[in-house]
PDB file of C-alpha atoms in Angstrom:
ATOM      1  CA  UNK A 247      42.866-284.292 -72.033  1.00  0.00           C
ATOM      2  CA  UNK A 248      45.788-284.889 -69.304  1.00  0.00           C
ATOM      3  CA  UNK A 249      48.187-282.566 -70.299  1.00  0.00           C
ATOM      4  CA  UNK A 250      50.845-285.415 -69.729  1.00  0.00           C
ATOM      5  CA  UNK A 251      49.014-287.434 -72.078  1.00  0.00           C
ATOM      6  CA  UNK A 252      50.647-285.715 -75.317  1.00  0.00           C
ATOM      7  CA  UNK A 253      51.596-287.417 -78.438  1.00  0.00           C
ATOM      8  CA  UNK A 254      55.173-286.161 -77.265  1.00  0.00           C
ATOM      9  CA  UNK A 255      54.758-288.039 -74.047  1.00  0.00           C
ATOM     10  CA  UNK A 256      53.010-291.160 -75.618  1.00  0.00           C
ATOM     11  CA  UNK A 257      56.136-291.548 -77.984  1.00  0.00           C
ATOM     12  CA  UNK A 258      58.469-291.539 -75.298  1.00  0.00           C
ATOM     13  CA  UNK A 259      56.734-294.076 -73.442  1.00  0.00           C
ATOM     14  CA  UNK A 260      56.312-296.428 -76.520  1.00  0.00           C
ATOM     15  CA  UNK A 261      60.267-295.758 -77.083  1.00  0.00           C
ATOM     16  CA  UNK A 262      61.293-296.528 -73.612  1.00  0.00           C
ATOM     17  CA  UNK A 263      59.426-299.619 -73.782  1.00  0.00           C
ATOM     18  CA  UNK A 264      61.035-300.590 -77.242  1.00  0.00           C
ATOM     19  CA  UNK A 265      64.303-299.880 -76.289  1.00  0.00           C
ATOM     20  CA  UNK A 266      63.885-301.829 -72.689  1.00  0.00           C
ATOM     21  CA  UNK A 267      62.533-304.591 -74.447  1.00  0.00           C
ATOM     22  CA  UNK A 268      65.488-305.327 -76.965  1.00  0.00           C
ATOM     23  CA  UNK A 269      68.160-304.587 -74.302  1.00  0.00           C
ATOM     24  CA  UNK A 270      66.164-307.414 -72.447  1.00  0.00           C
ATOM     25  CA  UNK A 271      66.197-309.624 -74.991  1.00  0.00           C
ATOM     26  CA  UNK A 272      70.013-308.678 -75.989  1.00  0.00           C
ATOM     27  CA  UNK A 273      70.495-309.923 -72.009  1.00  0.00           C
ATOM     28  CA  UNK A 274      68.585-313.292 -72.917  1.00  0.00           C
ATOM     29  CA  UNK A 275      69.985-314.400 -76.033  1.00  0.00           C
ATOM     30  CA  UNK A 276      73.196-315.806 -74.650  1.00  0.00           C
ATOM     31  CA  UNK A 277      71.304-318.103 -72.255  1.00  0.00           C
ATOM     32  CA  UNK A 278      69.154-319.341 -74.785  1.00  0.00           C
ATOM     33  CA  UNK A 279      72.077-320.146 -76.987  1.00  0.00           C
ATOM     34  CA  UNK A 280      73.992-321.640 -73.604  1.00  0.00           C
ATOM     35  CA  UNK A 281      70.513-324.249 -72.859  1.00  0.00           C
ATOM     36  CA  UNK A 282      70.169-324.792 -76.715  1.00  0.00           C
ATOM     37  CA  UNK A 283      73.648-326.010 -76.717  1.00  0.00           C
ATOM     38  CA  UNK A 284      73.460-327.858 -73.371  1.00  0.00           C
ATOM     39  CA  UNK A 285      70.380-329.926 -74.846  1.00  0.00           C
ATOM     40  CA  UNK A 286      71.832-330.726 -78.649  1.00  0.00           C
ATOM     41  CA  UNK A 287      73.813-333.222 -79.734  1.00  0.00           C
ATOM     42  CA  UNK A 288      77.553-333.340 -80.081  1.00  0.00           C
ATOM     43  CA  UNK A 289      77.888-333.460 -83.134  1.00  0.00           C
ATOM     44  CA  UNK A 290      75.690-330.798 -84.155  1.00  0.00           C
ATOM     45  CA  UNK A 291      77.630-328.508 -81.056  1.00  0.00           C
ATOM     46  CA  UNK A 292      81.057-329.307 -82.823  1.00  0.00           C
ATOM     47  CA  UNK A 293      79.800-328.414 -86.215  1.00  0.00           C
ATOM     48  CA  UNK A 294      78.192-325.098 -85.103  1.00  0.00           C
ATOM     49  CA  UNK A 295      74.934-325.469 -86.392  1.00  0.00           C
ATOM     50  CA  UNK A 296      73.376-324.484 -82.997  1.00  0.00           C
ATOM     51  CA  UNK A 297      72.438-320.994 -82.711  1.00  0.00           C
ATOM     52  CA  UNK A 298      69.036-320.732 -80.346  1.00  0.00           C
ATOM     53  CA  UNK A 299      67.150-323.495 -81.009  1.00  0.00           C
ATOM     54  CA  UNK A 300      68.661-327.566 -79.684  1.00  0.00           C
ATOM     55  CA  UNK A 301      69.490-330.104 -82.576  1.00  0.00           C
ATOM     56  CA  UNK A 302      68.728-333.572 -81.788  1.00  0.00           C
ATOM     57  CA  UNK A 303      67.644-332.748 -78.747  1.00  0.00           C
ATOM     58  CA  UNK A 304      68.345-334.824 -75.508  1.00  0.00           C
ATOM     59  CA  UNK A 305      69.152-334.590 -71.769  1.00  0.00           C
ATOM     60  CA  UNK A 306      72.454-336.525 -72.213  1.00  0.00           C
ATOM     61  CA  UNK A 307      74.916-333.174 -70.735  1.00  0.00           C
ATOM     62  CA  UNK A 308      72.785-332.642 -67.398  1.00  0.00           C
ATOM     63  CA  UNK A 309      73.038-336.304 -67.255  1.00  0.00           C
ATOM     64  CA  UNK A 310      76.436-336.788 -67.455  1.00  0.00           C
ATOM     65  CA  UNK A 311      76.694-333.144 -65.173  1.00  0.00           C
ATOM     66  CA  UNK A 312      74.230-335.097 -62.195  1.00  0.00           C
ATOM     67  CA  UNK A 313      76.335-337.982 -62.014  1.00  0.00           C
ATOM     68  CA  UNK A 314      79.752-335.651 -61.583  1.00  0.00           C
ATOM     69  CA  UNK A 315      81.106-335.693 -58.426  1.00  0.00           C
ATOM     70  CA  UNK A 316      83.448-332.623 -58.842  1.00  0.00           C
ATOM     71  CA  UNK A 317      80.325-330.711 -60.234  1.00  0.00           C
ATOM     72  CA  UNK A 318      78.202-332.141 -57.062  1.00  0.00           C
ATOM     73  CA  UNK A 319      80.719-331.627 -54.456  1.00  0.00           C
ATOM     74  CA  UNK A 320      81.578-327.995 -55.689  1.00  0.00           C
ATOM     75  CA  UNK A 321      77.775-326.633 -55.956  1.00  0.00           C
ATOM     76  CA  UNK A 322      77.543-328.484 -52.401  1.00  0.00           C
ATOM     77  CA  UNK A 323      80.219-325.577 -51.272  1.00  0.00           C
ATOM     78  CA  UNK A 324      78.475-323.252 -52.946  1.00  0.00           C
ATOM     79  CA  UNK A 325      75.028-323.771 -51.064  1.00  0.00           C
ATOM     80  CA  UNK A 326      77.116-323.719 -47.825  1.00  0.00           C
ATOM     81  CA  UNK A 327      78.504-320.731 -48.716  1.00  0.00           C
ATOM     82  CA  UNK A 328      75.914-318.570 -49.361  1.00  0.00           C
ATOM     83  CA  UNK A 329      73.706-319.957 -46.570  1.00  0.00           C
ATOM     84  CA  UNK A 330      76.648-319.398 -44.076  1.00  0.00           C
ATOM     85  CA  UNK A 331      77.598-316.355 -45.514  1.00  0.00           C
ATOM     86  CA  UNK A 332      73.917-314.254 -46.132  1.00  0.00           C
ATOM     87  CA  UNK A 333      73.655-315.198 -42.271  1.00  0.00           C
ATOM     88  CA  UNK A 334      76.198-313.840 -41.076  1.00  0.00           C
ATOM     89  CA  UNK A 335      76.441-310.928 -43.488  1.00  0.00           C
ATOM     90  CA  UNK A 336      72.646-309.680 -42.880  1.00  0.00           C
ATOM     91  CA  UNK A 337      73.660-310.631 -38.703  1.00  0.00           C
ATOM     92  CA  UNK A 338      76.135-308.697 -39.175  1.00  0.00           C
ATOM     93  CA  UNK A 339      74.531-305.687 -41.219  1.00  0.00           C
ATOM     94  CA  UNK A 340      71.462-305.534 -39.280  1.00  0.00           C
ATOM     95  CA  UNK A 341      73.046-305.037 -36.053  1.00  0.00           C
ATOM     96  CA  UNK A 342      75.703-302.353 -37.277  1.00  0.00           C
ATOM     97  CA  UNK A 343      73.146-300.270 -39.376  1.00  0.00           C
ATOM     98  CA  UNK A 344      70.895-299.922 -35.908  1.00  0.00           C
ATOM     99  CA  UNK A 345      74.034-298.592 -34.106  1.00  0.00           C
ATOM    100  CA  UNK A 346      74.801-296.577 -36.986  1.00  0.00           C
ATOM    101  CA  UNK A 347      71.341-295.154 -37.048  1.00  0.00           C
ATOM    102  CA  UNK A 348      70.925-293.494 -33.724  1.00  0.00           C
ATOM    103  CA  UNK A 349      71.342-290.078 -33.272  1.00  0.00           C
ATOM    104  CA  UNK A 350      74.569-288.747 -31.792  1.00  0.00           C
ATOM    105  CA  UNK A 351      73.260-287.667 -28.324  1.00  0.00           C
ATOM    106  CA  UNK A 352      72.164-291.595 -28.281  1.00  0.00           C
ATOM    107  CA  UNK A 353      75.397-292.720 -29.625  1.00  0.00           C
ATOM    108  CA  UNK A 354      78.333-290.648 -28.646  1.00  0.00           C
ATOM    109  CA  UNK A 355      81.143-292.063 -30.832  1.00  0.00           C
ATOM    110  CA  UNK A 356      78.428-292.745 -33.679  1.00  0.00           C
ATOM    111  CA  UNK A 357      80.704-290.342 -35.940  1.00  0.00           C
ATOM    112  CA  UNK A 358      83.665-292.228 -35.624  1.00  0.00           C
ATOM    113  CA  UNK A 359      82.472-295.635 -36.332  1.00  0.00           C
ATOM    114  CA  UNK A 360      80.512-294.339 -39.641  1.00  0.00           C
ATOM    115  CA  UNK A 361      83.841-293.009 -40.876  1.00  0.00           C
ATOM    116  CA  UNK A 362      86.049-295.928 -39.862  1.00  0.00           C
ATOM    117  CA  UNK A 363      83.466-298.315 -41.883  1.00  0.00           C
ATOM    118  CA  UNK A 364      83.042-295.653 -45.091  1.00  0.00           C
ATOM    119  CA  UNK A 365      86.712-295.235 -45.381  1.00  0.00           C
ATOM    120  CA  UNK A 366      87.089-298.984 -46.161  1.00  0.00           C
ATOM    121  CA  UNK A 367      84.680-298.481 -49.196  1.00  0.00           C
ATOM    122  CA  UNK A 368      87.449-296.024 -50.737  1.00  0.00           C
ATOM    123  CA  UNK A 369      90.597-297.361 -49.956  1.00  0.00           C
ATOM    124  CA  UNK A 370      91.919-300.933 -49.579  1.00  0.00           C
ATOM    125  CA  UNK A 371      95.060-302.767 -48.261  1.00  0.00           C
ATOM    126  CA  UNK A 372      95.357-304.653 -51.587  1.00  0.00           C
ATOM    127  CA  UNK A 373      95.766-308.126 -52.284  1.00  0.00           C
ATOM    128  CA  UNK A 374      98.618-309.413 -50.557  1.00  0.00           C
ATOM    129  CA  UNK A 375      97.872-307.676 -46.915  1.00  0.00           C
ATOM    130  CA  UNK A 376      94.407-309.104 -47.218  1.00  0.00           C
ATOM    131  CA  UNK A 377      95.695-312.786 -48.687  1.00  0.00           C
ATOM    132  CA  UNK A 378      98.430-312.577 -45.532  1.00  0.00           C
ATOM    133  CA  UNK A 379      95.860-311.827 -42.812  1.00  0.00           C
ATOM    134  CA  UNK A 380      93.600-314.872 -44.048  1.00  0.00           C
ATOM    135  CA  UNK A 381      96.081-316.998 -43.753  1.00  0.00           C
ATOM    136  CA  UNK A 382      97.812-316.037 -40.671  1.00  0.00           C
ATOM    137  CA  UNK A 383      94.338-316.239 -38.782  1.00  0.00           C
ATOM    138  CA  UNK A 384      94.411-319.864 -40.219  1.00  0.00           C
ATOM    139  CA  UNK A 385      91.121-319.227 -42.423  1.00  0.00           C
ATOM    140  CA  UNK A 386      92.881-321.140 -45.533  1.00  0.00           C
ATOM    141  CA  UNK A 387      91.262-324.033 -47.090  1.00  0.00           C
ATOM    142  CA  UNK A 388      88.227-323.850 -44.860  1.00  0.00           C
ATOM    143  CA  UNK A 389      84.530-322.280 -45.842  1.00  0.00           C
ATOM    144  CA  UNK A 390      85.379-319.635 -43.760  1.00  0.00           C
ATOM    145  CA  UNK A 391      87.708-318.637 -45.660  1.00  0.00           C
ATOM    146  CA  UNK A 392      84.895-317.146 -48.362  1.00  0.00           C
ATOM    147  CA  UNK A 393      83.045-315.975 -45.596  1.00  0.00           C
ATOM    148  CA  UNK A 394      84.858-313.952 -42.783  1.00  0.00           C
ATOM    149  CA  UNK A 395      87.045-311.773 -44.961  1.00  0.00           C
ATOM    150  CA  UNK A 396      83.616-309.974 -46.440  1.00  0.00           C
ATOM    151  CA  UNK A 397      81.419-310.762 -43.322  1.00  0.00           C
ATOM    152  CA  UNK A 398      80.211-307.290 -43.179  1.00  0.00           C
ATOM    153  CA  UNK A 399      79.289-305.436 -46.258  1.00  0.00           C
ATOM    154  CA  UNK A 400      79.850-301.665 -46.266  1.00  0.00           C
ATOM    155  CA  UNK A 401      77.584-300.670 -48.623  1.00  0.00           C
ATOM    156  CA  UNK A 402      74.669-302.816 -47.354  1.00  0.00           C
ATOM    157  CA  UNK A 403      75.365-301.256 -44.224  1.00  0.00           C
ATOM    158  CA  UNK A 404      74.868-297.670 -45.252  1.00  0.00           C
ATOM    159  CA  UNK A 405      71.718-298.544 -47.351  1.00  0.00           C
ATOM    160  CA  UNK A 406      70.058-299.863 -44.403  1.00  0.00           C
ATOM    161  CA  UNK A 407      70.731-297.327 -41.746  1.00  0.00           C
ATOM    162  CA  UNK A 408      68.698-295.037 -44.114  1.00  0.00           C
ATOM    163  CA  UNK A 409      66.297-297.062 -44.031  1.00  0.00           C
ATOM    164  CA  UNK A 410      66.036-296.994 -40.185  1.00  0.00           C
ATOM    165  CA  UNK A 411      66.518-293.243 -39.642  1.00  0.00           C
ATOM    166  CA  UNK A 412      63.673-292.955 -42.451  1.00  0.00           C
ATOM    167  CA  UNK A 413      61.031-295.111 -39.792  1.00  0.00           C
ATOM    168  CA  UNK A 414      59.103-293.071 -37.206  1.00  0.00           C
ATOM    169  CA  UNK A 415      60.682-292.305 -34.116  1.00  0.00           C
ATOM    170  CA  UNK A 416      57.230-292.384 -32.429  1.00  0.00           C
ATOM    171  CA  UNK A 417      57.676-296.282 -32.580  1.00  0.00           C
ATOM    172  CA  UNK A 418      60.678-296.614 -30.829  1.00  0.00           C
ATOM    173  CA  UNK A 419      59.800-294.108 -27.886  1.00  0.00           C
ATOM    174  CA  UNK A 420      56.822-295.415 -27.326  1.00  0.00           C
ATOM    175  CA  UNK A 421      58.659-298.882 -27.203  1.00  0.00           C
ATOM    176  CA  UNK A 422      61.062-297.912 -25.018  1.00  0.00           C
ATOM    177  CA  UNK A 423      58.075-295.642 -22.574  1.00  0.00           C
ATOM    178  CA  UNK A 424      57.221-299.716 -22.286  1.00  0.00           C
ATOM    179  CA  UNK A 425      60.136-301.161 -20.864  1.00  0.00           C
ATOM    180  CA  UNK A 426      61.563-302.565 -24.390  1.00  0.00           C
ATOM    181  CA  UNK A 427      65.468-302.599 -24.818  1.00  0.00           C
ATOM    182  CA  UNK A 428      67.196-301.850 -27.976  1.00  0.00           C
ATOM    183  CA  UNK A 429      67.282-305.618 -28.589  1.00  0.00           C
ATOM    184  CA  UNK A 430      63.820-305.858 -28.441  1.00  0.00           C
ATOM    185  CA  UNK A 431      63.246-302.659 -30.585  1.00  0.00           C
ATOM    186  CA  UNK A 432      65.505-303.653 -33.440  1.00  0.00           C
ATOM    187  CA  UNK A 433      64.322-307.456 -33.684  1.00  0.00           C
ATOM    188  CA  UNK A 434      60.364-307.081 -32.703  1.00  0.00           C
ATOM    189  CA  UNK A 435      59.726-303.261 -34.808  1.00  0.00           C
ATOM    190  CA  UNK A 436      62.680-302.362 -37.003  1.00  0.00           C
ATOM    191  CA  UNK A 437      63.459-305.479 -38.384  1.00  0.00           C
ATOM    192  CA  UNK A 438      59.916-306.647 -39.617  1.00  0.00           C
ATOM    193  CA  UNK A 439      59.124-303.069 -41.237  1.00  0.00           C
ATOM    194  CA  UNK A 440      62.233-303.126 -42.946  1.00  0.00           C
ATOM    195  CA  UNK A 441      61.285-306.437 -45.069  1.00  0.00           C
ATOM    196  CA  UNK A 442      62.046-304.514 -48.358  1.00  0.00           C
ATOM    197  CA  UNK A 443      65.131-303.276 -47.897  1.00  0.00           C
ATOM    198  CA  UNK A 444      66.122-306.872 -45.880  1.00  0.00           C
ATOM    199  CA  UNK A 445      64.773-308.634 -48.938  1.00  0.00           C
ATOM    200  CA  UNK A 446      67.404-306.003 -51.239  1.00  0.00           C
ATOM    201  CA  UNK A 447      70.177-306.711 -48.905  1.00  0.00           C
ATOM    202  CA  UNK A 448      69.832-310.415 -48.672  1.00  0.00           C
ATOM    203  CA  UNK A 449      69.644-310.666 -52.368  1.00  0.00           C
ATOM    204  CA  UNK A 450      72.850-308.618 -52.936  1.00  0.00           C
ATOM    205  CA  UNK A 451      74.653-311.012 -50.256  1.00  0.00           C
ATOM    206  CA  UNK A 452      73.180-314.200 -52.499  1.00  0.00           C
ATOM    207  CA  UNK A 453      74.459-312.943 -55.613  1.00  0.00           C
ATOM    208  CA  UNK A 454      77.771-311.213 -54.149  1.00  0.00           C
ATOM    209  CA  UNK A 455      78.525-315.282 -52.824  1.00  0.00           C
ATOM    210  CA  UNK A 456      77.412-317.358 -55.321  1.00  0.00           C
ATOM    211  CA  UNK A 457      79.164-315.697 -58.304  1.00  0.00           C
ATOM    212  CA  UNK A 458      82.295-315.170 -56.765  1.00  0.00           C
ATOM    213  CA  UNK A 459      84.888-317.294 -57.676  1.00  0.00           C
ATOM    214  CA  UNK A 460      88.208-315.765 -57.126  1.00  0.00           C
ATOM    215  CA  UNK A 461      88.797-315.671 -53.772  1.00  0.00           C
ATOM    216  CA  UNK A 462      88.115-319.709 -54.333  1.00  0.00           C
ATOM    217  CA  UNK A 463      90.878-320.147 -56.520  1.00  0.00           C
ATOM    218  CA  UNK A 464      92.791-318.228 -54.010  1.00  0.00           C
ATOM    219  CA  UNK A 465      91.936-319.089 -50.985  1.00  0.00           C
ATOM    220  CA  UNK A 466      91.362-322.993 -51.408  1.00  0.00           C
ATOM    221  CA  UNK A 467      94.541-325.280 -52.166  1.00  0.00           C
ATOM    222  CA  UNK A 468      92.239-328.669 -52.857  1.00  0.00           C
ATOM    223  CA  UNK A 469      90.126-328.484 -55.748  1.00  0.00           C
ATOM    224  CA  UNK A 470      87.166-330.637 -53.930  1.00  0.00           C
ATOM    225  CA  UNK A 471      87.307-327.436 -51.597  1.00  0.00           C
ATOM    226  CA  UNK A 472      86.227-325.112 -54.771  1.00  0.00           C
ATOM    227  CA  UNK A 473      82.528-323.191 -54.901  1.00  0.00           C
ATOM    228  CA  UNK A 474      80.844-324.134 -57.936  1.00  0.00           C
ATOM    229  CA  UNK A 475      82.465-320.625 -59.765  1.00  0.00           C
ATOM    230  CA  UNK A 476      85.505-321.336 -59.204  1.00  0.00           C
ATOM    231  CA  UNK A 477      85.021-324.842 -59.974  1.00  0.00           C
ATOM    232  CA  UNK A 478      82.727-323.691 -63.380  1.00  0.00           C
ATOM    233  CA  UNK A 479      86.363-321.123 -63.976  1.00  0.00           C
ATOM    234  CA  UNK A 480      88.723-323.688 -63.985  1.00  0.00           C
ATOM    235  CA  UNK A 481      86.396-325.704 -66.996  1.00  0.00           C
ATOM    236  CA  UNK A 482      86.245-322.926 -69.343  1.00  0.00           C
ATOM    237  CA  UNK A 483      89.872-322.310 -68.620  1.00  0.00           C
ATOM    238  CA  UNK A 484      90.803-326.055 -69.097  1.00  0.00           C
ATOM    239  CA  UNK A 485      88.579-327.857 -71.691  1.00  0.00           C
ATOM    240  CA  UNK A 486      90.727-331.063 -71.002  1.00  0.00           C
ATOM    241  CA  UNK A 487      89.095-330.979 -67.809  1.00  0.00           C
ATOM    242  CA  UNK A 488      86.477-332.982 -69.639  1.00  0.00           C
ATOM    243  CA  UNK A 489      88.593-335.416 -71.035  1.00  0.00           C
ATOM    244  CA  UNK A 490      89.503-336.467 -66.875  1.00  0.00           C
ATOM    245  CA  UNK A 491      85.542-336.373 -65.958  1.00  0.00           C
ATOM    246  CA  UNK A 492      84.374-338.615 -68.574  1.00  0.00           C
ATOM    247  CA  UNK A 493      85.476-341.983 -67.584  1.00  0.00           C
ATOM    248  CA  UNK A 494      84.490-345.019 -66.173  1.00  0.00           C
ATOM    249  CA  UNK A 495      80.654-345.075 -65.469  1.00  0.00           C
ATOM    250  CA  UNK A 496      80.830-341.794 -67.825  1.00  0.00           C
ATOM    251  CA  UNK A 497      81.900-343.501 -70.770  1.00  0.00           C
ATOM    252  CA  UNK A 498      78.550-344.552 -72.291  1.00  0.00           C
ATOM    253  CA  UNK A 499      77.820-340.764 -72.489  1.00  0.00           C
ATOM    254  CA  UNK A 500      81.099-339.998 -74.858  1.00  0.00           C
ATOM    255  CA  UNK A 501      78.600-340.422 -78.269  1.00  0.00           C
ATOM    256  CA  UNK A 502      75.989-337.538 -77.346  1.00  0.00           C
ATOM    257  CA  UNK A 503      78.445-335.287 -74.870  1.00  0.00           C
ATOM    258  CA  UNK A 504      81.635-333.527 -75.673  1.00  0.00           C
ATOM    259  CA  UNK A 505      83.382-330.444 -73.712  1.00  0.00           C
ATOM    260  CA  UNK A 506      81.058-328.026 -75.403  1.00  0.00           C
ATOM    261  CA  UNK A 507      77.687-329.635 -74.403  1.00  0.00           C
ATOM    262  CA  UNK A 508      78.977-330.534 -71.050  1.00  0.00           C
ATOM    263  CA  UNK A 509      80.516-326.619 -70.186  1.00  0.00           C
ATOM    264  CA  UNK A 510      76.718-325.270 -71.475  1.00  0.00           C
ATOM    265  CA  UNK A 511      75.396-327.818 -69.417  1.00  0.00           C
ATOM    266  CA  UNK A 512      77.296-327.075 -65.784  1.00  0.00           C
ATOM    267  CA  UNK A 513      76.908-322.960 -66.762  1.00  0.00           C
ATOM    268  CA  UNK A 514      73.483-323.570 -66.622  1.00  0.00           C
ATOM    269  CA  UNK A 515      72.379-325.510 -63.505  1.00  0.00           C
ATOM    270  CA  UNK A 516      75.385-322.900 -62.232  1.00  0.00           C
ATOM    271  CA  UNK A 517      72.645-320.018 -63.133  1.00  0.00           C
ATOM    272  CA  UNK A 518      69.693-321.530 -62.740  1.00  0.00           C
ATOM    273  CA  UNK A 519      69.696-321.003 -58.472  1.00  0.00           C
ATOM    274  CA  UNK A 520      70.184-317.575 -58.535  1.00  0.00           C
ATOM    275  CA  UNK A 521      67.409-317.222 -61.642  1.00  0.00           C
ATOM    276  CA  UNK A 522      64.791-318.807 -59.528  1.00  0.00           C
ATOM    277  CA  UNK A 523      65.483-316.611 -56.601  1.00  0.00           C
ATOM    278  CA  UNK A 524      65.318-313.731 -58.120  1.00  0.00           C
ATOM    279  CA  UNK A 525      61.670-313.307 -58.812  1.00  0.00           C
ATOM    280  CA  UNK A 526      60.563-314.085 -55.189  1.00  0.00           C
ATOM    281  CA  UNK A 527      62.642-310.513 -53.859  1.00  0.00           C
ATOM    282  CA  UNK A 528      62.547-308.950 -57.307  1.00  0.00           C
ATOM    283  CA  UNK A 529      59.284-307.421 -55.892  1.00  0.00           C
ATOM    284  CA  UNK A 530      61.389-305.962 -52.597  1.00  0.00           C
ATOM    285  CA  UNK A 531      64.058-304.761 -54.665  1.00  0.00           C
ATOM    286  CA  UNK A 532      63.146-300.906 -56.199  1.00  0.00           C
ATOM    287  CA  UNK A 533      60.874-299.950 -53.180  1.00  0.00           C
ATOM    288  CA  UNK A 534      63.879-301.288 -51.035  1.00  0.00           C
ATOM    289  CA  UNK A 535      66.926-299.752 -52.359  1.00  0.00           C
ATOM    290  CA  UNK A 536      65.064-296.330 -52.912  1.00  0.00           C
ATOM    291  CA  UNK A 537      63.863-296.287 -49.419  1.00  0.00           C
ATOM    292  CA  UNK A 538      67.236-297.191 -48.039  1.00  0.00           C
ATOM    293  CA  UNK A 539      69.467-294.957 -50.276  1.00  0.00           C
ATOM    294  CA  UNK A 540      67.801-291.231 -48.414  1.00  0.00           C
ATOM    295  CA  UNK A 541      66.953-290.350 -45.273  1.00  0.00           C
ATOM    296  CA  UNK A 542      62.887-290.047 -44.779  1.00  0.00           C
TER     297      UNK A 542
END
């Protein structure tokens, strides 16, 4: 017999699996009850009969949500954002972690620059400096707004300079033995063998911009200019938010939708992006961050 295979070992296992498997579920149950509520009736969402299963089921709220044009316009920001911003962030990243990663007889002032970027991860000018700056470069009310003031993540930064001081030297030599530059190292070797940690990265930058929604309320003074979070804040904030939306060509949707339905409803579609991404770099994301977060 293995001597890891004890009855000791096999009831830790079938514990950890238990207990991993009810926290998951724990994490689940309050989207099921948020989609059973966005596909039940009104009345039965008013009376509070809806737990995690829809009564009198129907597709009235995602109707009434895909013919908002506040709801449209703001997840319309949202995509902008995060495709503006994980492009310049991972720009950004990629070419700072290479500097970062050479040795100091390569780099002579390597030191200096890691410090002057770490230092900003413990200490911070605070909310009014960084609200001035933004608006004194003229950043307010535009896109750029949610995207230049974190352009360059720290953090990501660190994780994937590891990751590049972990690959073999032996590459890059021979690289450079054959006329390459450091352009041509970084985009045709590092940057395809660091997929995994990329894929990590990237997925921390979607996330980080597409739940965000303070620096919208902040940073925007017209609502149409508001990412979907901040737009999604301001509902659950203001129920009679609803009362404004539903009107005109909304009308006929009054007897199945009422704030309720309609907040489940936008929450959702507000979720569902980043729950559909997440699968396709889920399989990046341990052998990425573990790689990146020591030296090799």
């Amino acid at each position: 017999m293995n001597r890891y295979d004890t009855f000791g070992r096999r009831l830790f296992v079938v514990g950890n699996y238990t207990f991993l498997a009810l926290t998951a579920i724990l994490c689940l149950l309050p989207f099921i009850n948020l989609l059973a509520t966005s596909l039940s009736g009104s009345t039965a969402v008013a009376a509070g009969d809806v737990k995690f299963l829809p009564i009198d089921f129907n597709l009235k709220s995602y109707e009434f949500v895909m013919k908002s044009e506040q709801f449209s316009r703001a997840l319309w920001v949202s995509v902008e954002r995060v495709v503006l911003g994980v492009s310049v962030n991972m720009f950004l990243t990629i070419l700072a972690a290479y500097s970062l990663s050479k040795e100091k007889r390569n780099f002579k002032w390597r030191g200096m620059y890691a410090w002057f970027f770490f230092v900003t991860i413990l200490f911070s000018g605070g909310l009014i400096p960084w609200y001035v700056v933004i608006s004194k470069t003229g950043l307010i009310d535009s896109i750029w707004a949610l995207i230049l003031p974190g352009a360059l993540p720290v953090f990501n930064v660190i994780v994937l300079l590891n990751f590049f001081r972990g690959l073999p030297k032996e590459l890059e030599e021979a690289a450079f033995m054959d006329g390459a530059t450091h352009w041509t190292v970084l985009w045709r070797i590092f940057t395809p063998l660091s997929k995994p940690a990329l894929a990590t990265l990237a997925l921390f930058c979607i996330v980080n911009h597409w739940n965000s929604w303070f620096e919208g309320l902040i940073l925007m003074n017209r609502t149409e200019h508001y990412p979907l979070q901040s737009y999604l804040q301001t509902i659950i904030i203001n129920p009679e938010n609803f009362i404004s939306m539903a009107r005109g060509e909304y009308s006929d949707l009054l007897n199945f939708v009422n704030a309720r339905t309609s907040r489940a409803a936008q929450l959702f579609v507000g979720t569902l992006p980043i729950l559909l991404v997440y699968p396709f770099l889920q399989k990046y994301f341990t052998s990425g961050l573990v790689l990146g977060s020591v030296k090799g």
